PDB file of C-alpha atoms and ligand atoms in Angstrom:
ATOM      1  CA  UNK A 180      13.979  56.170 104.315  1.00 93.00           C
ATOM      2  CA  UNK A 181      10.052  56.887 103.618  1.00 97.00           C
ATOM      3  CA  UNK A 182       8.236  53.754 104.790  1.00 98.00           C
ATOM      4  CA  UNK A 183       6.582  53.489 101.356  1.00 98.00           C
ATOM      5  CA  UNK A 184      10.111  53.138  99.954  1.00 98.00           C
ATOM      6  CA  UNK A 185      11.364  50.613 102.511  1.00 98.00           C
ATOM      7  CA  UNK A 186       8.086  48.482 101.684  1.00 98.00           C
ATOM      8  CA  UNK A 187       8.579  48.782  98.238  1.00 98.00           C
ATOM      9  CA  UNK A 188      12.464  48.369  98.033  1.00 98.00           C
ATOM     10  CA  UNK A 189      12.285  45.042 100.077  1.00 98.00           C
ATOM     11  CA  UNK A 190      12.870  41.777  98.248  1.00 98.00           C
ATOM     12  CA  UNK A 191      14.763  38.937  98.967  1.00 98.00           C
ATOM     13  CA  UNK A 192      18.266  39.027  97.890  1.00 98.00           C
ATOM     14  CA  UNK A 193      20.267  35.771  97.540  1.00 98.00           C
ATOM     15  CA  UNK A 194      23.806  37.043  97.286  1.00 98.00           C
ATOM     16  CA  UNK A 195      25.733  39.116  99.797  1.00 98.00           C
ATOM     17  CA  UNK A 196      29.250  40.842  99.557  1.00 98.00           C
ATOM     18  CA  UNK A 197      31.555  40.034 102.552  1.00 95.00           C
ATOM     19  CA  UNK A 198      31.441  43.311 104.306  1.00 98.00           C
ATOM     20  CA  UNK A 199      30.540  42.798 107.793  1.00 97.00           C
ATOM     21  CA  UNK A 200      27.564  44.504 109.546  1.00 98.00           C
ATOM     22  CA  UNK A 201      28.418  46.702 112.827  1.00 98.00           C
ATOM     23  CA  UNK A 202      27.250  45.345 116.060  1.00 97.00           C
ATOM     24  CA  UNK A 203      25.517  48.501 116.536  1.00 98.00           C
ATOM     25  CA  UNK A 204      23.162  48.173 113.533  1.00 98.00           C
ATOM     26  CA  UNK A 205      22.176  44.894 114.374  1.00 98.00           C
ATOM     27  CA  UNK A 206      21.376  46.067 117.879  1.00 98.00           C
ATOM     28  CA  UNK A 207      19.123  48.863 116.119  1.00 98.00           C
ATOM     29  CA  UNK A 208      17.431  46.474 114.126  1.00 98.00           C
ATOM     30  CA  UNK A 209      16.513  44.334 116.674  1.00 98.00           C
ATOM     31  CA  UNK A 210      15.247  47.277 118.923  1.00 98.00           C
ATOM     32  CA  UNK A 211      12.711  47.656 116.299  1.00 98.00           C
ATOM     33  CA  UNK A 212      11.988  44.006 115.616  1.00 98.00           C
ATOM     34  CA  UNK A 213      11.193  43.440 119.211  1.00 98.00           C
ATOM     35  CA  UNK A 214       8.385  46.206 118.813  1.00 98.00           C
ATOM     36  CA  UNK A 215       5.986  43.568 116.900  1.00 98.00           C
ATOM     37  CA  UNK A 216       2.916  42.712 118.428  1.00 98.00           C
ATOM     38  CA  UNK A 217       2.039  39.397 120.059  1.00 98.00           C
ATOM     39  CA  UNK A 218      -1.298  37.858 121.157  1.00 98.00           C
ATOM     40  CA  UNK A 219      -2.003  38.573 124.725  1.00 98.00           C
ATOM     41  CA  UNK A 220       1.521  40.268 124.641  1.00 98.00           C
ATOM     42  CA  UNK A 221       3.112  36.882 125.210  1.00 98.00           C
ATOM     43  CA  UNK A 222       5.962  37.613 123.444  1.00 98.00           C
ATOM     44  CA  UNK A 223       6.619  34.243 122.425  1.00 98.00           C
ATOM     45  CA  UNK A 224       9.007  35.341 119.728  1.00 98.00           C
ATOM     46  CA  UNK A 225      13.142  35.041 120.279  1.00 98.00           C
ATOM     47  CA  UNK A 226      15.883  35.234 117.821  1.00 99.00           C
ATOM     48  CA  UNK A 227      19.565  33.666 117.482  1.00 99.00           C
ATOM     49  CA  UNK A 228      22.143  36.041 115.752  1.00 98.00           C
ATOM     50  CA  UNK A 229      25.103  34.248 114.283  1.00 98.00           C
ATOM     51  CA  UNK A 230      28.221  35.548 112.688  1.00 98.00           C
ATOM     52  CA  UNK A 231      30.613  32.676 113.303  1.00 98.00           C
ATOM     53  CA  UNK A 232      31.769  31.241 109.780  1.00 98.00           C
ATOM     54  CA  UNK A 233      31.782  27.727 110.821  1.00 98.00           C
ATOM     55  CA  UNK A 234      28.499  27.924 112.538  1.00 98.00           C
ATOM     56  CA  UNK A 235      26.800  29.605 109.532  1.00 98.00           C
ATOM     57  CA  UNK A 236      28.359  26.792 107.567  1.00 98.00           C
ATOM     58  CA  UNK A 237      26.582  24.307 109.431  1.00 98.00           C
ATOM     59  CA  UNK A 238      23.127  26.251 109.445  1.00 98.00           C
ATOM     60  CA  UNK A 239      23.146  26.469 105.834  1.00 98.00           C
ATOM     61  CA  UNK A 240      23.820  22.770 105.383  1.00 98.00           C
ATOM     62  CA  UNK A 241      20.549  22.301 107.469  1.00 98.00           C
ATOM     63  CA  UNK A 242      18.768  24.641 105.037  1.00 98.00           C
ATOM     64  CA  UNK A 243      20.272  22.436 102.069  1.00 97.00           C
ATOM     65  CA  UNK A 244      22.330  25.624 100.889  1.00 98.00           C
ATOM     66  CA  UNK A 245      23.743  23.275  98.175  1.00 96.00           C
ATOM     67  CA  UNK A 246      20.508  22.637  96.388  1.00 96.00           C
ATOM     68  CA  UNK A 247      20.018  26.576  95.930  1.00 96.00           C
ATOM     69  CA  UNK A 248      23.655  26.561  93.987  1.00 87.00           C
ATOM     70  CA  UNK A 249      22.176  25.583  90.565  1.00 89.00           C
ATOM     71  CA  UNK A 250      19.522  28.418  90.709  1.00 95.00           C
ATOM     72  CA  UNK A 251      21.133  31.187  92.476  1.00 97.00           C
ATOM     73  CA  UNK A 252      24.966  30.661  91.796  1.00 96.00           C
ATOM     74  CA  UNK A 253      26.299  31.660  95.201  1.00 96.00           C
ATOM     75  CA  UNK A 254      25.907  30.009  98.705  1.00 98.00           C
ATOM     76  CA  UNK A 255      24.123  33.098 100.005  1.00 98.00           C
ATOM     77  CA  UNK A 256      23.207  31.566 103.302  1.00 98.00           C
ATOM     78  CA  UNK A 257      26.708  30.817 104.674  1.00 98.00           C
ATOM     79  CA  UNK A 258      28.350  33.668 102.880  1.00 98.00           C
ATOM     80  CA  UNK A 259      26.106  36.242 104.533  1.00 98.00           C
ATOM     81  CA  UNK A 260      28.027  38.190 107.356  1.00 98.00           C
ATOM     82  CA  UNK A 261      24.689  37.577 109.756  1.00 98.00           C
ATOM     83  CA  UNK A 262      22.318  34.940 110.021  1.00 98.00           C
ATOM     84  CA  UNK A 263      19.189  35.401 112.349  1.00 99.00           C
ATOM     85  CA  UNK A 264      17.171  32.395 113.119  1.00 99.00           C
ATOM     86  CA  UNK A 265      13.538  33.425 114.524  1.00 99.00           C
ATOM     87  CA  UNK A 266      12.012  31.036 116.709  1.00 99.00           C
ATOM     88  CA  UNK A 267       8.650  30.740 118.418  1.00 98.00           C
ATOM     89  CA  UNK A 268       7.443  29.077 121.643  1.00 98.00           C
ATOM     90  CA  UNK A 269       4.093  27.691 121.270  1.00 98.00           C
ATOM     91  CA  UNK A 270       3.993  26.515 125.066  1.00 98.00           C
ATOM     92  CA  UNK A 271       4.602  30.210 126.091  1.00 98.00           C
ATOM     93  CA  UNK A 272       1.101  31.186 124.510  1.00 98.00           C
ATOM     94  CA  UNK A 273      -0.597  27.951 126.283  1.00 98.00           C
ATOM     95  CA  UNK A 274       0.938  29.322 129.410  1.00 98.00           C
ATOM     96  CA  UNK A 275      -0.234  32.665 128.976  1.00 98.00           C
ATOM     97  CA  UNK A 276      -3.848  31.761 127.998  1.00 97.00           C
ATOM     98  CA  UNK A 277      -4.058  29.813 131.211  1.00 96.00           C
ATOM     99  CA  UNK A 278      -3.727  33.138 133.148  1.00 97.00           C
ATOM    100  CA  UNK A 279      -6.370  34.535 134.819  1.00 96.00           C
ATOM    101  CA  UNK A 280      -7.542  37.223 132.191  1.00 97.00           C
ATOM    102  CA  UNK A 281      -7.445  34.875 129.478  1.00 96.00           C
ATOM    103  CA  UNK A 282      -9.385  32.138 130.325  1.00 95.00           C
ATOM    104  CA  UNK A 283     -12.907  31.407 129.526  1.00 89.00           C
ATOM    105  CA  UNK A 284     -16.033  31.399 131.875  1.00 89.00           C
ATOM    106  CA  UNK A 285     -15.548  27.541 132.390  1.00 92.00           C
ATOM    107  CA  UNK A 286     -11.762  28.294 133.550  1.00 93.00           C
ATOM    108  CA  UNK A 287     -10.416  26.664 130.081  1.00 95.00           C
ATOM    109  CA  UNK A 288      -7.948  28.023 127.593  1.00 95.00           C
ATOM    110  CA  UNK A 289      -9.402  29.293 124.366  1.00 93.00           C
ATOM    111  CA  UNK A 290     -10.062  27.533 121.480  1.00 94.00           C
ATOM    112  CA  UNK A 291      -7.180  28.933 119.064  1.00 96.00           C
ATOM    113  CA  UNK A 292      -8.699  30.670 115.964  1.00 96.00           C
ATOM    114  CA  UNK A 293      -5.204  30.109 114.462  1.00 98.00           C
ATOM    115  CA  UNK A 294      -1.843  29.427 115.684  1.00 98.00           C
ATOM    116  CA  UNK A 295      -1.283  32.678 116.760  1.00 98.00           C
ATOM    117  CA  UNK A 296       2.830  31.903 117.736  1.00 98.00           C
ATOM    118  CA  UNK A 297       3.580  31.563 114.068  1.00 98.00           C
ATOM    119  CA  UNK A 298       1.349  34.758 113.432  1.00 98.00           C
ATOM    120  CA  UNK A 299       3.456  36.520 115.773  1.00 99.00           C
ATOM    121  CA  UNK A 300       6.820  35.485 114.735  1.00 99.00           C
ATOM    122  CA  UNK A 301       5.676  36.377 111.034  1.00 99.00           C
ATOM    123  CA  UNK A 302       4.994  39.935 112.355  1.00 99.00           C
ATOM    124  CA  UNK A 303       8.376  40.104 114.010  1.00 99.00           C
ATOM    125  CA  UNK A 304      10.337  38.636 110.546  1.00 99.00           C
ATOM    126  CA  UNK A 305       8.517  41.204 108.512  1.00 98.00           C
ATOM    127  CA  UNK A 306       9.692  44.186 110.989  1.00 99.00           C
ATOM    128  CA  UNK A 307      13.182  42.516 110.697  1.00 99.00           C
ATOM    129  CA  UNK A 308      12.949  42.379 106.673  1.00 99.00           C
ATOM    130  CA  UNK A 309      11.880  45.985 106.581  1.00 98.00           C
ATOM    131  CA  UNK A 310      14.225  47.194 109.181  1.00 98.00           C
ATOM    132  CA  UNK A 311      17.325  45.842 107.252  1.00 98.00           C
ATOM    133  CA  UNK A 312      16.255  47.523 104.000  1.00 98.00           C
ATOM    134  CA  UNK A 313      15.917  50.816 106.365  1.00 98.00           C
ATOM    135  CA  UNK A 314      19.567  50.367 107.271  1.00 98.00           C
ATOM    136  CA  UNK A 315      20.552  50.086 103.410  1.00 98.00           C
ATOM    137  CA  UNK A 316      20.852  46.306 103.887  1.00 98.00           C
ATOM    138  CA  UNK A 317      19.276  43.359 102.362  1.00 98.00           C
ATOM    139  CA  UNK A 318      17.867  39.772 103.605  1.00 98.00           C
ATOM    140  CA  UNK A 319      16.018  36.542 102.391  1.00 98.00           C
ATOM    141  CA  UNK A 320      14.199  34.065 104.039  1.00 98.00           C
ATOM    142  CA  UNK A 321      14.707  30.365 103.814  1.00 98.00           C
ATOM    143  CA  UNK A 322      12.672  27.640 105.492  1.00 98.00           C
ATOM    144  CA  UNK A 323      14.116  24.587 107.081  1.00 98.00           C
ATOM    145  CA  UNK A 324      13.192  21.459 105.254  1.00 98.00           C
ATOM    146  CA  UNK A 325      12.006  18.625 107.068  1.00 98.00           C
ATOM    147  CA  UNK A 326      11.931  17.734 111.079  1.00 98.00           C
ATOM    148  CA  UNK A 327      15.298  16.314 110.991  1.00 98.00           C
ATOM    149  CA  UNK A 328      17.040  19.420 109.829  1.00 98.00           C
ATOM    150  CA  UNK A 329      14.945  21.647 112.175  1.00 98.00           C
ATOM    151  CA  UNK A 330      15.818  19.217 115.204  1.00 98.00           C
ATOM    152  CA  UNK A 331      19.616  19.381 114.037  1.00 98.00           C
ATOM    153  CA  UNK A 332      19.571  23.348 113.847  1.00 98.00           C
ATOM    154  CA  UNK A 333      17.966  23.405 117.382  1.00 98.00           C
ATOM    155  CA  UNK A 334      20.569  21.084 118.812  1.00 98.00           C
ATOM    156  CA  UNK A 335      23.479  23.285 116.828  1.00 98.00           C
ATOM    157  CA  UNK A 336      22.192  26.521 118.514  1.00 98.00           C
ATOM    158  CA  UNK A 337      21.035  25.172 121.904  1.00 98.00           C
ATOM    159  CA  UNK A 338      17.340  26.249 120.993  1.00 98.00           C
ATOM    160  CA  UNK A 339      15.191  25.411 123.990  1.00 98.00           C
ATOM    161  CA  UNK A 340      13.028  22.231 123.396  1.00 98.00           C
ATOM    162  CA  UNK A 341       9.799  24.415 123.708  1.00 98.00           C
ATOM    163  CA  UNK A 342      11.145  26.721 121.001  1.00 98.00           C
ATOM    164  CA  UNK A 343      10.783  26.281 117.291  1.00 98.00           C
ATOM    165  CA  UNK A 344      13.050  28.003 114.703  1.00 98.00           C
ATOM    166  CA  UNK A 345      10.678  28.792 111.659  1.00 98.00           C
ATOM    167  CA  UNK A 346      13.561  29.531 109.223  1.00 98.00           C
ATOM    168  CA  UNK A 347      16.759  31.349 108.525  1.00 99.00           C
ATOM    169  CA  UNK A 348      17.368  34.999 107.504  1.00 99.00           C
ATOM    170  CA  UNK A 349      20.686  35.600 105.835  1.00 98.00           C
ATOM    171  CA  UNK A 350      21.523  39.492 106.247  1.00 99.00           C
ATOM    172  CA  UNK A 351      24.268  41.451 104.509  1.00 98.00           C
ATOM    173  CA  UNK A 352      25.165  44.120 101.782  1.00 98.00           C
ATOM    174  CA  UNK A 353      23.352  43.069  98.534  1.00 98.00           C
ATOM    175  CA  UNK A 354      25.548  42.125  95.778  1.00 98.00           C
ATOM    176  CA  UNK A 355      23.963  41.199  92.252  1.00 98.00           C
ATOM    177  CA  UNK A 356      21.789  38.179  92.314  1.00 97.00           C
ATOM    178  CA  UNK A 357      19.537  36.177  90.440  1.00 96.00           C
ATOM    179  CA  UNK A 358      15.900  36.871  90.800  1.00 95.00           C
ATOM    180  CA  UNK A 359      13.878  33.812  91.908  1.00 96.00           C
ATOM    181  CA  UNK A 360      12.097  32.017  89.350  1.00 96.00           C
ATOM    182  CA  UNK A 361       8.992  32.265  91.316  1.00 97.00           C
ATOM    183  CA  UNK A 362       8.701  35.741  90.617  1.00 97.00           C
ATOM    184  CA  UNK A 363       7.487  34.918  87.085  1.00 97.00           C
ATOM    185  CA  UNK A 364       4.470  34.184  88.642  1.00 97.00           C
ATOM    186  CA  UNK A 365       3.691  38.092  88.711  1.00 98.00           C
ATOM    187  CA  UNK A 366       2.131  39.779  91.524  1.00 97.00           C
ATOM    188  CA  UNK A 367      -1.898  39.349  92.012  1.00 98.00           C
ATOM    189  CA  UNK A 368      -4.159  42.083  90.906  1.00 98.00           C
ATOM    190  CA  UNK A 369      -5.596  44.200  93.692  1.00 98.00           C
ATOM    191  CA  UNK A 370      -8.977  43.148  92.488  1.00 97.00           C
ATOM    192  CA  UNK A 371      -7.957  39.500  93.229  1.00 97.00           C
ATOM    193  CA  UNK A 372      -6.316  40.404  96.557  1.00 98.00           C
ATOM    194  CA  UNK A 373      -8.573  43.136  98.091  1.00 98.00           C
ATOM    195  CA  UNK A 374     -12.146  42.672  98.828  1.00 98.00           C
ATOM    196  CA  UNK A 375     -14.631  45.562 100.004  1.00 98.00           C
ATOM    197  CA  UNK A 376     -17.286  44.946 102.350  1.00 98.00           C
ATOM    198  CA  UNK A 377     -17.772  41.400 101.105  1.00 98.00           C
ATOM    199  CA  UNK A 378     -15.711  38.952  99.205  1.00 98.00           C
TER     200      UNK A 378
HETATM  201  C1  LIG B 482       7.197  31.944 104.622  1.00 58.23           C
HETATM  202  C2  LIG B 482       8.159  31.986 103.527  1.00 58.23           C
HETATM  203  C3  LIG B 482       9.173  30.811 103.287  1.00 58.23           C
HETATM  204  C4  LIG B 482       9.848  31.168 102.084  1.00 58.23           C
HETATM  205  N1  LIG B 482      10.940  30.154 102.083  1.00 58.23           N
HETATM  206  C5  LIG B 482      11.690  30.124 100.942  1.00 58.23           C
HETATM  207  C6  LIG B 482      12.708  29.471 100.519  1.00 58.23           C
HETATM  208  O1  LIG B 482      12.799  28.258 101.469  1.00 58.23           O
HETATM  209  N2  LIG B 482      13.646  29.667 100.045  1.00 58.23           N
HETATM  210  C7  LIG B 482      13.983  30.756  99.245  1.00 58.23           C
HETATM  211  O2  LIG B 482      14.899  30.977  98.554  1.00 58.23           O
HETATM  212  N3  LIG B 482      12.964  31.772  99.433  1.00 58.23           N
HETATM  213  C8  LIG B 482      11.858  31.635 100.054  1.00 58.23           C
HETATM  214  N4  LIG B 482      10.861  32.663 100.370  1.00 58.23           N
HETATM  215  C9  LIG B 482      11.054  33.897  99.827  1.00 58.23           C
HETATM  216  C10 LIG B 482       9.826  33.816  98.658  1.00 58.23           C
HETATM  217  O3  LIG B 482      10.186  33.022  97.754  1.00 58.23           O
HETATM  218  C11 LIG B 482       9.737  35.391  98.263  1.00 58.23           C
HETATM  219  O4  LIG B 482       9.113  36.155  99.342  1.00 58.23           O
HETATM  220  C12 LIG B 482       8.720  35.555  97.228  1.00 58.23           C
HETATM  221  O5  LIG B 482       9.064  34.937  96.046  1.00 58.23           O
HETATM  222  C13 LIG B 482       8.543  36.842  96.736  1.00 58.23           C
HETATM  223  O6  LIG B 482       9.630  37.456  96.668  1.00 58.23           O
HETATM  224  P1  LIG B 482      10.362  39.023  97.325  1.00 58.23           P
HETATM  225  O7  LIG B 482      10.023  38.457  98.684  1.00 58.23           O
HETATM  226  O8  LIG B 482      11.716  39.122  96.849  1.00 58.23           O
HETATM  227  O9  LIG B 482       9.176  40.160  96.946  1.00 58.23           O
HETATM  228  C14 LIG B 482       9.947  32.509 101.840  1.00 58.23           C
HETATM  229  C15 LIG B 482       9.238  33.248 101.752  1.00 58.23           C
HETATM  230  C16 LIG B 482       7.922  33.041 102.925  1.00 58.23           C
HETATM  231  C17 LIG B 482       7.380  34.267 103.358  1.00 58.23           C
END
């Protein structure tokens, strides 16, 4: 598929068929995801891939799946054949930026311009969402609301203490879904979005 077609076709899909995804397709997708950039090549990004139905149901509970039912009509998290959980390790970045080539003249870790650990996992997630489309599949992204749900998900999946799951990505074959009400906001015009030379 042409890159521009992948980008234009990608959207959050919130209903999936029960068709499974072959393991080699998942491997192919994550080969691309691992090409994401990272600050200082820290590579603080990791993913957990889940296919077991009982685990998927428990993960969906931490994402408050039942609250989506009224709007989207389908349990689109637990029904997806694959759930990918993107995780980032802030401490990996602090460790990396204390190495000789990264410390400043006073031997100190840099003052972080922005939390690059979230920037990097965002890069990985974007490749994943696009690689999924490139395979003829579809995906969504849902947040994990509240600290308790985040801690519960971490425990359920044995995610190490220094890693933070940033959301859950259901992946599958698209079924007819209900578009998000948020889309009614419409896309910003390019004039609002893009600033040449100065804002
Ligand atoms: C950081 C982030 C958090 C999001 N959280 C949720 C969420 O919790 N639940 C959900 O259904 N969609 C969520 N979305 C999807 C957005 O609603 C969606 O990307 C947006 O409405 C644009 O639609 P599109 O991606 O289909 O073009 C999230 C997207 C991003 C990037």
